[in-house]
mmCIF file of C-alpha atoms in Angstrom:
data_model
loop_
_atom_site.group_PDB
_atom_site.id
_atom_site.type_symbol
_atom_site.label_atom_id
_atom_site.label_comp_id
_atom_site.label_asym_id
_atom_site.label_seq_id
_atom_site.Cartn_x
_atom_site.Cartn_y
_atom_site.Cartn_z
ATOM 1 C CA LYS A 29 0.000 0.000 0.000
ATOM 2 C CA ALA A 30 1.393 3.394 -0.962
ATOM 3 C CA GLY A 31 2.265 5.784 1.842
ATOM 4 C CA VAL A 32 1.290 9.388 2.404
ATOM 5 C CA THR A 33 2.410 11.645 -0.418
ATOM 6 C CA GLN A 34 2.961 15.388 -0.285
ATOM 7 C CA THR A 35 3.535 17.899 -3.045
ATOM 8 C CA PRO A 36 5.533 19.887 -3.691
ATOM 9 C CA ARG A 37 8.549 18.665 -1.741
ATOM 10 C CA TYR A 38 10.313 22.025 -1.762
ATOM 11 C CA LEU A 39 9.023 25.546 -2.138
ATOM 12 C CA ILE A 40 10.551 29.014 -2.022
ATOM 13 C CA LYS A 41 8.275 32.026 -1.546
ATOM 14 C CA THR A 42 8.675 35.664 -0.569
ATOM 15 C CA ARG A 43 7.050 37.496 2.305
ATOM 16 C CA GLY A 44 3.441 38.463 1.670
ATOM 17 C CA GLN A 45 2.782 35.707 -0.844
ATOM 18 C CA GLN A 46 0.466 32.782 -0.218
ATOM 19 C CA VAL A 47 1.126 29.081 -0.657
ATOM 20 C CA THR A 48 -0.913 25.892 -1.045
ATOM 21 C CA LEU A 49 0.421 22.488 -0.048
ATOM 22 C CA SER A 50 -1.158 19.180 -0.981
ATOM 23 C CA CYS A 51 -1.431 15.836 0.778
ATOM 24 C CA SER A 52 -2.729 12.464 -0.400
ATOM 25 C CA PRO A 53 -3.387 10.065 2.486
ATOM 26 C CA ILE A 54 -2.890 6.310 2.563
ATOM 27 C CA SER A 55 -5.673 4.609 0.645
ATOM 28 C CA GLY A 56 -8.664 4.069 2.918
ATOM 29 C CA HIS A 57 -7.575 6.617 5.524
ATOM 30 C CA ARG A 58 -10.151 9.315 6.125
ATOM 31 C CA SER A 59 -8.363 11.445 8.717
ATOM 32 C CA VAL A 60 -5.658 13.876 7.655
ATOM 33 C CA SER A 61 -3.676 16.000 10.107
ATOM 34 C CA TRP A 62 -1.153 18.737 9.414
ATOM 35 C CA TYR A 63 1.896 19.653 11.497
ATOM 36 C CA GLN A 64 4.587 22.319 11.351
ATOM 37 C CA GLN A 65 8.150 21.399 12.281
ATOM 38 C CA THR A 66 10.784 24.027 13.062
ATOM 39 C CA PRO A 67 14.135 23.769 14.873
ATOM 40 C CA GLY A 68 12.926 26.110 17.616
ATOM 41 C CA GLN A 69 9.395 24.843 18.261
ATOM 42 C CA GLY A 70 9.623 21.239 17.150
ATOM 43 C CA LEU A 71 6.534 19.502 15.793
ATOM 44 C CA GLN A 72 3.307 21.410 16.353
ATOM 45 C CA PHE A 73 -0.238 20.401 15.432
ATOM 46 C CA LEU A 74 -2.009 22.653 12.924
ATOM 47 C CA PHE A 75 -5.378 21.002 12.222
ATOM 48 C CA GLU A 76 -7.155 17.750 11.464
ATOM 49 C CA TYR A 77 -9.753 16.948 8.839
ATOM 50 C CA PHE A 78 -12.115 14.009 8.746
ATOM 51 C CA SER A 79 -14.782 13.468 6.104
ATOM 52 C CA GLU A 80 -14.233 16.973 4.697
ATOM 53 C CA THR A 81 -14.778 18.612 8.118
ATOM 54 C CA GLN A 82 -12.204 20.286 10.320
ATOM 55 C CA ARG A 83 -12.374 18.320 13.527
ATOM 56 C CA ASN A 84 -9.603 19.921 15.549
ATOM 57 C CA LYS A 85 -7.382 22.989 15.316
ATOM 58 C CA GLY A 86 -4.095 23.920 16.935
ATOM 59 C CA ASN A 87 -2.924 27.291 18.167
ATOM 60 C CA PHE A 88 -1.997 28.971 14.888
ATOM 61 C CA PRO A 89 -3.207 32.256 13.384
ATOM 62 C CA GLY A 90 -6.049 32.386 10.886
ATOM 63 C CA ARG A 91 -3.531 32.767 8.045
ATOM 64 C CA PHE A 92 -3.232 28.991 8.221
ATOM 65 C CA SER A 93 -6.202 27.175 6.751
ATOM 66 C CA GLY A 94 -7.014 23.879 5.173
ATOM 67 C CA ARG A 95 -9.610 21.766 3.500
ATOM 68 C CA GLN A 96 -10.316 18.175 2.639
ATOM 69 C CA PHE A 97 -11.913 16.782 -0.475
ATOM 70 C CA SER A 98 -14.344 13.903 -0.888
ATOM 71 C CA ASN A 99 -11.480 11.556 -1.854
ATOM 72 C CA SER A 100 -9.772 12.424 1.494
ATOM 73 C CA ARG A 101 -6.990 14.395 -0.195
ATOM 74 C CA SER A 102 -6.203 17.552 1.741
ATOM 75 C CA GLU A 103 -4.689 20.937 1.101
ATOM 76 C CA MET A 104 -3.375 23.554 3.479
ATOM 77 C CA ASN A 105 -2.998 27.206 2.653
ATOM 78 C CA VAL A 106 -0.879 29.872 4.267
ATOM 79 C CA SER A 107 -1.674 33.454 3.318
ATOM 80 C CA THR A 108 0.464 36.560 3.772
ATOM 81 C CA LEU A 109 3.620 34.550 4.378
ATOM 82 C CA GLU A 110 6.038 35.653 7.100
ATOM 83 C CA LEU A 111 9.707 34.730 7.512
ATOM 84 C CA GLY A 112 8.761 32.664 10.564
ATOM 85 C CA ASP A 113 6.579 30.409 8.414
ATOM 86 C CA SER A 114 9.719 28.760 7.025
ATOM 87 C CA ALA A 115 9.399 25.177 8.171
ATOM 88 C CA LEU A 116 8.855 21.565 7.239
ATOM 89 C CA TYR A 117 5.118 21.000 6.843
ATOM 90 C CA LEU A 118 4.075 17.447 7.521
ATOM 91 C CA CYS A 119 0.863 15.683 6.700
ATOM 92 C CA ALA A 120 -0.240 12.536 8.495
ATOM 93 C CA SER A 121 -3.119 10.177 7.852
ATOM 94 C CA SER A 122 -4.932 7.640 9.984
ATOM 95 C CA SER A 123 -7.850 5.298 9.603
ATOM 96 C CA GLY A 124 -11.115 5.839 11.402
ATOM 97 C CA ALA A 125 -10.573 2.946 13.779
ATOM 98 C CA LYS A 126 -6.919 3.340 14.722
ATOM 99 C CA GLU A 127 -5.323 6.473 16.158
ATOM 100 C CA THR A 128 -1.826 5.853 14.846
ATOM 101 C CA GLN A 129 -0.816 8.535 12.373
ATOM 102 C CA TYR A 130 1.457 7.844 9.419
ATOM 103 C CA PHE A 131 3.467 10.766 8.146
ATOM 104 C CA GLY A 132 4.402 11.851 4.660
ATOM 105 C CA PRO A 133 7.861 13.099 3.637
ATOM 106 C CA GLY A 134 6.888 16.735 4.184
ATOM 107 C CA THR A 135 7.072 19.955 2.200
ATOM 108 C CA ARG A 136 10.043 22.169 2.969
ATOM 109 C CA LEU A 137 8.920 25.821 2.737
ATOM 110 C CA LEU A 138 11.434 28.639 2.700
ATOM 111 C CA VAL A 139 10.127 32.205 2.973
ATOM 112 C CA LEU A 140 12.545 34.925 1.861
ATOM 113 C CA GLU B 12 -2.205 21.428 28.633
ATOM 114 C CA ASP B 13 -0.412 18.270 27.521
ATOM 115 C CA GLN B 14 3.345 18.222 28.019
ATOM 116 C CA VAL B 15 5.999 15.794 26.772
ATOM 117 C CA THR B 16 9.645 15.896 27.841
ATOM 118 C CA GLN B 17 12.302 13.686 26.293
ATOM 119 C CA SER B 18 15.734 12.949 27.658
ATOM 120 C CA PRO B 19 18.545 12.981 26.920
ATOM 121 C CA GLU B 20 18.561 15.562 24.109
ATOM 122 C CA ALA B 21 21.414 13.731 22.426
ATOM 123 C CA LEU B 22 23.036 10.348 22.937
ATOM 124 C CA ARG B 23 26.137 8.882 21.408
ATOM 125 C CA LEU B 24 26.617 5.114 21.639
ATOM 126 C CA GLN B 25 29.145 2.640 20.384
ATOM 127 C CA GLU B 26 27.794 -0.133 18.188
ATOM 128 C CA GLY B 27 26.452 -2.871 20.470
ATOM 129 C CA GLU B 28 26.151 -0.588 23.511
ATOM 130 C CA SER B 29 22.550 -0.850 24.766
ATOM 131 C CA SER B 30 20.737 2.138 26.284
ATOM 132 C CA SER B 31 17.316 3.668 26.947
ATOM 133 C CA LEU B 32 15.577 6.863 25.919
ATOM 134 C CA ASN B 33 13.066 8.479 28.256
ATOM 135 C CA CYS B 34 9.761 10.203 27.541
ATOM 136 C CA SER B 35 7.882 11.693 30.490
ATOM 137 C CA TYR B 36 4.414 13.083 29.939
ATOM 138 C CA THR B 37 1.639 15.043 31.627
ATOM 139 C CA VAL B 38 -1.796 14.663 30.053
ATOM 140 C CA SER B 39 -5.445 14.663 31.023
ATOM 141 C CA GLY B 40 -6.634 11.245 30.011
ATOM 142 C CA LEU B 41 -3.995 9.511 27.902
ATOM 143 C CA ARG B 42 -5.449 8.031 24.721
ATOM 144 C CA GLY B 43 -2.163 6.845 23.284
ATOM 145 C CA LEU B 44 1.613 7.283 23.383
ATOM 146 C CA PHE B 45 3.510 7.049 20.125
ATOM 147 C CA TRP B 46 7.158 6.570 19.209
ATOM 148 C CA TYR B 47 8.523 7.729 15.868
ATOM 149 C CA ARG B 48 11.926 7.729 14.247
ATOM 150 C CA GLN B 49 12.940 10.652 12.053
ATOM 151 C CA ASP B 50 15.907 10.787 9.700
ATOM 152 C CA PRO B 51 17.228 14.198 8.566
ATOM 153 C CA GLY B 52 15.008 15.828 5.946
ATOM 154 C CA LYS B 53 12.351 13.104 6.146
ATOM 155 C CA GLY B 54 8.972 12.662 7.786
ATOM 156 C CA PRO B 55 8.633 10.740 11.051
ATOM 157 C CA GLU B 56 8.453 6.966 10.650
ATOM 158 C CA PHE B 57 6.022 5.168 12.950
ATOM 159 C CA LEU B 58 7.505 2.720 15.444
ATOM 160 C CA PHE B 59 5.051 1.928 18.274
ATOM 161 C CA THR B 60 1.723 2.825 19.835
ATOM 162 C CA LEU B 61 1.143 2.171 23.549
ATOM 163 C CA TYR B 62 -2.268 2.614 25.137
ATOM 164 C CA SER B 63 -2.071 1.654 28.804
ATOM 165 C CA ALA B 64 0.414 1.374 31.673
ATOM 166 C CA GLY B 65 2.253 -1.928 31.673
ATOM 167 C CA GLU B 66 2.052 -2.352 27.924
ATOM 168 C CA GLU B 67 5.212 -3.301 26.007
ATOM 169 C CA LYS B 68 5.928 -3.514 22.274
ATOM 170 C CA GLU B 69 9.012 -4.866 20.495
ATOM 171 C CA LYS B 70 10.442 -4.572 17.016
ATOM 172 C CA GLU B 71 13.888 -5.848 16.133
ATOM 173 C CA ARG B 72 16.351 -4.077 18.466
ATOM 174 C CA LEU B 73 13.729 -1.722 19.913
ATOM 175 C CA LYS B 74 11.403 -2.212 22.854
ATOM 176 C CA ALA B 75 8.936 0.397 24.140
ATOM 177 C CA THR B 76 7.396 0.352 27.606
ATOM 178 C CA LEU B 77 4.779 2.535 29.287
ATOM 179 C CA THR B 78 4.020 3.561 32.875
ATOM 180 C CA LYS B 79 1.500 6.106 34.147
ATOM 181 C CA LYS B 80 4.047 8.921 33.917
ATOM 182 C CA GLU B 81 6.667 7.923 31.364
ATOM 183 C CA SER B 82 7.703 5.696 28.524
ATOM 184 C CA PHE B 83 11.054 4.176 27.696
ATOM 185 C CA LEU B 84 12.490 3.177 24.358
ATOM 186 C CA HIS B 85 15.118 0.523 24.965
ATOM 187 C CA ILE B 86 17.685 -0.032 22.227
ATOM 188 C CA THR B 87 19.519 -3.352 22.437
ATOM 189 C CA ALA B 88 22.865 -3.784 20.662
ATOM 190 C CA PRO B 89 22.332 -0.801 18.362
ATOM 191 C CA LYS B 90 23.806 -0.557 14.891
ATOM 192 C CA PRO B 91 24.919 2.576 12.986
ATOM 193 C CA GLU B 92 21.693 2.453 10.960
ATOM 194 C CA ASP B 93 19.758 3.105 14.181
ATOM 195 C CA SER B 94 21.161 6.636 14.188
ATOM 196 C CA ALA B 95 18.225 9.055 13.966
ATOM 197 C CA THR B 96 16.087 11.378 16.051
ATOM 198 C CA TYR B 97 13.522 9.487 18.136
ATOM 199 C CA LEU B 98 10.297 11.361 18.847
ATOM 200 C CA CYS B 99 7.687 10.648 21.474
ATOM 201 C CA ALA B 100 4.122 11.967 21.183
ATOM 202 C CA VAL B 101 0.850 11.702 23.109
ATOM 203 C CA SER B 102 -2.795 12.100 22.287
ATOM 204 C CA SER B 103 -5.255 12.868 25.062
ATOM 205 C CA GLY B 104 -8.882 13.432 25.757
ATOM 206 C CA ASP B 105 -8.139 17.177 26.066
ATOM 207 C CA THR B 106 -6.627 17.847 22.657
ATOM 208 C CA GLY B 107 -8.587 15.374 20.638
ATOM 209 C CA ARG B 108 -7.736 12.002 19.262
ATOM 210 C CA ARG B 109 -5.651 13.051 16.292
ATOM 211 C CA ALA B 110 -3.895 16.116 17.770
ATOM 212 C CA LEU B 111 -0.512 14.795 18.833
ATOM 213 C CA THR B 112 1.708 16.674 21.280
ATOM 214 C CA PHE B 113 5.358 15.918 20.556
ATOM 215 C CA GLY B 114 8.474 16.019 22.668
ATOM 216 C CA SER B 115 11.594 17.687 21.308
ATOM 217 C CA GLY B 116 13.221 14.348 20.510
ATOM 218 C CA THR B 117 16.427 12.486 21.313
ATOM 219 C CA ARG B 118 19.169 12.587 18.680
ATOM 220 C CA LEU B 119 20.865 9.195 18.695
ATOM 221 C CA GLN B 120 24.220 8.600 17.072
ATOM 222 C CA VAL B 121 25.608 5.055 16.939
ATOM 223 C CA GLN B 122 29.269 4.829 16.045
ATOM 224 C CA PRO B 123 30.798 1.710 14.441
#
């Protein structure tokens, strides 16, 4: 079974721009969660989607948003990028029954 | 608020030298404790899920144990390929099932 895939793998943007990242979960998984990883703050939860509905949200500003489609694929959007948004953005999927989350390879975002 | 503390921050072992990594946690209603391995530039790779005190899981040279306040990841006769950052995470009734709170990780280096 194929793992979680994320696109693009690398991205360079400038301050003030917006960016959209994509995540395809493991086949059959309906829950998709997003995390931000930085050297200073470590791994932090952004939000979780299940059946196209946001089920949980972390402590991030409204510039961070997401959505999930009917095929469980998910996107996250960051508007008005700031230098501090430079990070590895990780997507994880899990099945409805099990809580274990399986992570994708991440998207490395650099904001200049 | 859930808290996870991992120690030590970094550990250097000789090949074959067994040791343990610690993960202490404070949560309201533990739903699960998770161990991941992360190689540089990659997403976390799932290792174990533990649900209740007294539970143990094993995989090759790794063994994870859980008490009411902490978890240990025991590494027996490690090899250089075990070098990675090991992350511990918890999910609780407070933050929701899929919102993981991560520790800052233990960077393990195994020298031949």
